[in-house]
Structure formats: structure tokens, C-alpha cells
Amino acid sequence: MKKILTALLASALAAAAVPASAEIVVIVNKDNPASRMFSEQASQFFLGKSAMFTPVDQAEGSKIRAEFYQKIADKDPAQVKAIWSKLVFTGKATPPKEFKSHAEVKKAVADDPKAIGYIDKSAVDDSVKVILTLP
């Protein structure tokens, strides 16, 4: 019995040591008429393929940014940077403005009816509207 309890405790501690992936949500201004969006649609805005929304990005090098682009477009940070470098060089687009925190991204989206951003689900309040939750 003691061995079973020890094994259960060890597996529980091991599971607790692995940080859970945060749930990322895509947000828009609360007055924006959009109510739902698919990952493929959102990736169009964050990769410069559509100008319908103004993307707002998390800081370069942040964990949430890397996780977001991996989930939404199956791209790593270097691939995303290369896409934006090409768009900027050819004059086709301006890269998203970067912010250092969930609160700053949320404020930028709340202040701009055309903005679209992403934050940790725990940072959501009634100043913005969630249109996509990434697993």
C-alpha cells in the first residue's frame, strides 16, 4: 500500500511540475460586429494577408507569442519574422505594433475598433470581446 501511495504522490508531483499551457484567446474591440472567427481567418490578419483588422502583437521573444503563432499558423517565431520582413520590404504591409503585456494588448484593442489581438484567457474582461479560443 505504501508503494502505491508513494507512486501516486510521485506521479502527482511530476504532473504539477509540468506547467500547463495557458489558454490563448483572440480578442477584438467590444463594439466590433465580429462574434466568431476560425484560426485560419485569424492567421490572415496576423500574417499580413488581410487588412480588414489591425493586428496587435505580444512582445517579440515572449512565450505567448511563440505559442500563438504555432497554434494559429503552425509557424515558429523565425518564420513569422521572415514573412513580415518580406511584406515590409516589398511595401505591402506594416508589421503589427508590439506590446509587452496582456494588459497593454487588451488596452490597445479596447481603444481601436479595427484592432485584433491575443492574450491569456485569464486577462479577459468586459473591455474586449473574445472571438476565438485556441486549445
PDB file of C-alpha atoms in Angstrom:
ATOM      1  CA  MET A   1       0.000   0.000   0.000  1.00  0.00           C
ATOM      2  CA  LYS A   2       2.827   2.372   0.892  1.00  0.00           C
ATOM      3  CA  LYS A   3       4.456   1.777  -2.523  1.00  0.00           C
ATOM      4  CA  ILE A   4       1.188   2.609  -4.290  1.00  0.00           C
ATOM      5  CA  LEU A   5       0.775   5.854  -2.333  1.00  0.00           C
ATOM      6  CA  THR A   6       4.400   6.783  -2.977  1.00  0.00           C
ATOM      7  CA  ALA A   7       3.963   6.117  -6.705  1.00  0.00           C
ATOM      8  CA  LEU A   8       0.744   8.165  -6.810  1.00  0.00           C
ATOM      9  CA  LEU A   9       2.387  11.034  -4.961  1.00  0.00           C
ATOM     10  CA  ALA A  10       5.405  10.917  -7.275  1.00  0.00           C
ATOM     11  CA  SER A  11       3.227  10.994 -10.394  1.00  0.00           C
ATOM     12  CA  ALA A  12       1.127  13.857  -8.981  1.00  0.00           C
ATOM     13  CA  LEU A  13       4.269  15.865  -8.228  1.00  0.00           C
ATOM     14  CA  ALA A  14       5.645  15.167 -11.709  1.00  0.00           C
ATOM     15  CA  ALA A  15       2.389  16.349 -13.294  1.00  0.00           C
ATOM     16  CA  ALA A  16       2.409  19.500 -11.155  1.00  0.00           C
ATOM     17  CA  ALA A  17       5.984  20.260 -12.216  1.00  0.00           C
ATOM     18  CA  VAL A  18       4.986  20.445 -15.897  1.00  0.00           C
ATOM     19  CA  PRO A  19       3.486  23.898 -16.458  1.00  0.00           C
ATOM     20  CA  ALA A  20       0.066  23.800 -18.063  1.00  0.00           C
ATOM     21  CA  SER A  21      -0.191  25.585 -21.361  1.00  0.00           C
ATOM     22  CA  ALA A  22      -2.160  28.794 -20.963  1.00  0.00           C
ATOM     23  CA  GLU A  23      -5.360  29.158 -22.908  1.00  0.00           C
ATOM     24  CA  ILE A  24      -4.907  31.875 -25.524  1.00  0.00           C
ATOM     25  CA  VAL A  25      -7.847  33.904 -26.800  1.00  0.00           C
ATOM     26  CA  VAL A  26      -8.128  36.195 -29.810  1.00  0.00           C
ATOM     27  CA  ILE A  27      -9.823  39.457 -28.900  1.00  0.00           C
ATOM     28  CA  VAL A  28     -11.405  42.408 -30.699  1.00  0.00           C
ATOM     29  CA  ASN A  29     -12.930  45.687 -29.617  1.00  0.00           C
ATOM     30  CA  LYS A  30     -16.217  45.100 -27.773  1.00  0.00           C
ATOM     31  CA  ASP A  31     -18.059  47.194 -30.403  1.00  0.00           C
ATOM     32  CA  ASN A  32     -16.669  45.137 -33.293  1.00  0.00           C
ATOM     33  CA  PRO A  33     -19.514  43.269 -35.054  1.00  0.00           C
ATOM     34  CA  ALA A  34     -17.426  40.065 -35.345  1.00  0.00           C
ATOM     35  CA  SER A  35     -18.580  37.363 -32.963  1.00  0.00           C
ATOM     36  CA  ARG A  36     -16.617  34.249 -34.052  1.00  0.00           C
ATOM     37  CA  MET A  37     -13.523  33.513 -36.060  1.00  0.00           C
ATOM     38  CA  PHE A  38     -11.659  30.390 -37.121  1.00  0.00           C
ATOM     39  CA  SER A  39      -7.890  30.010 -36.633  1.00  0.00           C
ATOM     40  CA  GLU A  40      -7.336  30.157 -40.405  1.00  0.00           C
ATOM     41  CA  GLN A  41      -9.156  33.509 -40.584  1.00  0.00           C
ATOM     42  CA  ALA A  42      -7.249  34.994 -37.654  1.00  0.00           C
ATOM     43  CA  SER A  43      -3.920  33.919 -39.122  1.00  0.00           C
ATOM     44  CA  GLN A  44      -4.691  36.001 -42.233  1.00  0.00           C
ATOM     45  CA  PHE A  45      -4.612  39.195 -40.140  1.00  0.00           C
ATOM     46  CA  PHE A  46      -1.551  38.278 -38.073  1.00  0.00           C
ATOM     47  CA  LEU A  47       0.461  37.238 -41.143  1.00  0.00           C
ATOM     48  CA  GLY A  48      -0.366  40.317 -43.227  1.00  0.00           C
ATOM     49  CA  LYS A  49      -2.670  38.613 -45.732  1.00  0.00           C
ATOM     50  CA  SER A  50      -5.680  40.798 -44.915  1.00  0.00           C
ATOM     51  CA  ALA A  51      -6.054  44.385 -43.749  1.00  0.00           C
ATOM     52  CA  MET A  52      -9.643  44.067 -42.514  1.00  0.00           C
ATOM     53  CA  PHE A  53      -8.353  44.157 -38.910  1.00  0.00           C
ATOM     54  CA  THR A  54      -5.286  45.839 -37.419  1.00  0.00           C
ATOM     55  CA  PRO A  55      -3.233  43.163 -35.626  1.00  0.00           C
ATOM     56  CA  VAL A  56      -1.729  43.896 -32.210  1.00  0.00           C
ATOM     57  CA  ASP A  57       1.131  41.602 -31.217  1.00  0.00           C
ATOM     58  CA  GLN A  58       2.746  40.468 -27.979  1.00  0.00           C
ATOM     59  CA  ALA A  59       6.444  41.270 -27.454  1.00  0.00           C
ATOM     60  CA  GLU A  60       8.988  39.503 -29.625  1.00  0.00           C
ATOM     61  CA  GLY A  61      10.533  36.633 -27.692  1.00  0.00           C
ATOM     62  CA  SER A  62       7.537  36.174 -25.398  1.00  0.00           C
ATOM     63  CA  LYS A  63       6.302  32.642 -24.726  1.00  0.00           C
ATOM     64  CA  ILE A  64       2.695  33.512 -25.604  1.00  0.00           C
ATOM     65  CA  ARG A  65       3.741  34.919 -28.985  1.00  0.00           C
ATOM     66  CA  ALA A  66       5.599  31.758 -29.961  1.00  0.00           C
ATOM     67  CA  GLU A  67       2.728  29.573 -28.745  1.00  0.00           C
ATOM     68  CA  PHE A  68       0.128  31.725 -30.529  1.00  0.00           C
ATOM     69  CA  TYR A  69       1.790  31.551 -33.959  1.00  0.00           C
ATOM     70  CA  GLN A  70       2.446  27.833 -33.560  1.00  0.00           C
ATOM     71  CA  LYS A  71      -1.222  27.186 -32.778  1.00  0.00           C
ATOM     72  CA  ILE A  72      -2.762  29.570 -35.297  1.00  0.00           C
ATOM     73  CA  ALA A  73      -0.461  29.101 -38.287  1.00  0.00           C
ATOM     74  CA  ASP A  74       1.962  26.283 -37.460  1.00  0.00           C
ATOM     75  CA  LYS A  75       4.835  28.775 -37.691  1.00  0.00           C
ATOM     76  CA  ASP A  76       7.752  29.447 -35.359  1.00  0.00           C
ATOM     77  CA  PRO A  77       8.916  32.989 -34.492  1.00  0.00           C
ATOM     78  CA  ALA A  78      11.647  32.980 -37.168  1.00  0.00           C
ATOM     79  CA  GLN A  79       9.157  32.025 -39.882  1.00  0.00           C
ATOM     80  CA  VAL A  80       6.747  34.772 -38.800  1.00  0.00           C
ATOM     81  CA  LYS A  81       9.564  37.327 -38.754  1.00  0.00           C
ATOM     82  CA  ALA A  82      10.600  36.286 -42.281  1.00  0.00           C
ATOM     83  CA  ILE A  83       7.030  36.693 -43.547  1.00  0.00           C
ATOM     84  CA  TRP A  84       6.780  40.195 -42.103  1.00  0.00           C
ATOM     85  CA  SER A  85      10.265  41.177 -43.322  1.00  0.00           C
ATOM     86  CA  LYS A  86       9.249  40.304 -46.883  1.00  0.00           C
ATOM     87  CA  LEU A  87       5.941  42.209 -46.599  1.00  0.00           C
ATOM     88  CA  VAL A  88       7.685  45.291 -45.199  1.00  0.00           C
ATOM     89  CA  PHE A  89      10.499  45.139 -47.803  1.00  0.00           C
ATOM     90  CA  THR A  90       8.003  44.950 -50.680  1.00  0.00           C
ATOM     91  CA  GLY A  91       5.888  47.732 -49.163  1.00  0.00           C
ATOM     92  CA  LYS A  92       2.808  45.532 -48.907  1.00  0.00           C
ATOM     93  CA  ALA A  93       2.234  45.835 -45.162  1.00  0.00           C
ATOM     94  CA  THR A  94       3.355  47.282 -41.856  1.00  0.00           C
ATOM     95  CA  PRO A  95       4.104  44.799 -39.063  1.00  0.00           C
ATOM     96  CA  PRO A  96       1.821  44.678 -36.025  1.00  0.00           C
ATOM     97  CA  LYS A  97       2.582  47.016 -33.158  1.00  0.00           C
ATOM     98  CA  GLU A  98       4.081  45.087 -30.237  1.00  0.00           C
ATOM     99  CA  PHE A  99       3.118  45.373 -26.593  1.00  0.00           C
ATOM    100  CA  LYS A 100       4.846  43.974 -23.509  1.00  0.00           C
ATOM    101  CA  SER A 101       1.880  42.675 -21.526  1.00  0.00           C
ATOM    102  CA  HIS A 102      -1.609  41.261 -21.763  1.00  0.00           C
ATOM    103  CA  ALA A 103      -2.921  44.480 -20.197  1.00  0.00           C
ATOM    104  CA  GLU A 104      -1.247  46.640 -22.887  1.00  0.00           C
ATOM    105  CA  VAL A 105      -2.566  44.446 -25.727  1.00  0.00           C
ATOM    106  CA  LYS A 106      -6.047  44.497 -24.182  1.00  0.00           C
ATOM    107  CA  LYS A 107      -5.973  48.308 -23.856  1.00  0.00           C
ATOM    108  CA  ALA A 108      -4.777  48.745 -27.474  1.00  0.00           C
ATOM    109  CA  VAL A 109      -7.616  46.523 -28.719  1.00  0.00           C
ATOM    110  CA  ALA A 110     -10.187  48.232 -26.477  1.00  0.00           C
ATOM    111  CA  ASP A 111      -9.078  51.637 -27.838  1.00  0.00           C
ATOM    112  CA  ASP A 112      -9.242  50.712 -31.557  1.00  0.00           C
ATOM    113  CA  PRO A 113     -12.427  49.372 -33.221  1.00  0.00           C
ATOM    114  CA  LYS A 114     -10.359  47.730 -36.003  1.00  0.00           C
ATOM    115  CA  ALA A 115      -7.775  46.086 -33.722  1.00  0.00           C
ATOM    116  CA  ILE A 116      -7.353  42.359 -33.169  1.00  0.00           C
ATOM    117  CA  GLY A 117      -5.013  40.867 -30.593  1.00  0.00           C
ATOM    118  CA  TYR A 118      -4.389  37.834 -28.419  1.00  0.00           C
ATOM    119  CA  ILE A 119      -3.965  37.451 -24.681  1.00  0.00           C
ATOM    120  CA  ASP A 120      -4.138  34.831 -21.969  1.00  0.00           C
ATOM    121  CA  LYS A 121      -7.751  33.932 -21.262  1.00  0.00           C
ATOM    122  CA  SER A 122      -7.290  34.871 -17.588  1.00  0.00           C
ATOM    123  CA  ALA A 123      -6.679  38.516 -18.612  1.00  0.00           C
ATOM    124  CA  VAL A 124     -10.042  38.944 -20.380  1.00  0.00           C
ATOM    125  CA  ASP A 125     -12.524  41.468 -19.013  1.00  0.00           C
ATOM    126  CA  ASP A 126     -15.540  43.322 -20.426  1.00  0.00           C
ATOM    127  CA  SER A 127     -13.388  45.918 -22.248  1.00  0.00           C
ATOM    128  CA  VAL A 128     -12.833  43.442 -25.129  1.00  0.00           C
ATOM    129  CA  LYS A 129     -14.663  40.603 -26.880  1.00  0.00           C
ATOM    130  CA  VAL A 130     -13.301  37.069 -27.322  1.00  0.00           C
ATOM    131  CA  ILE A 131     -13.878  35.732 -30.845  1.00  0.00           C
ATOM    132  CA  LEU A 132     -11.594  32.681 -30.783  1.00  0.00           C
ATOM    133  CA  THR A 133     -10.206  30.411 -28.077  1.00  0.00           C
ATOM    134  CA  LEU A 134      -7.134  28.414 -29.014  1.00  0.00           C
ATOM    135  CA  PRO A 135      -6.752  24.975 -27.403  1.00  0.00           C
TER     136      PRO A 135
END
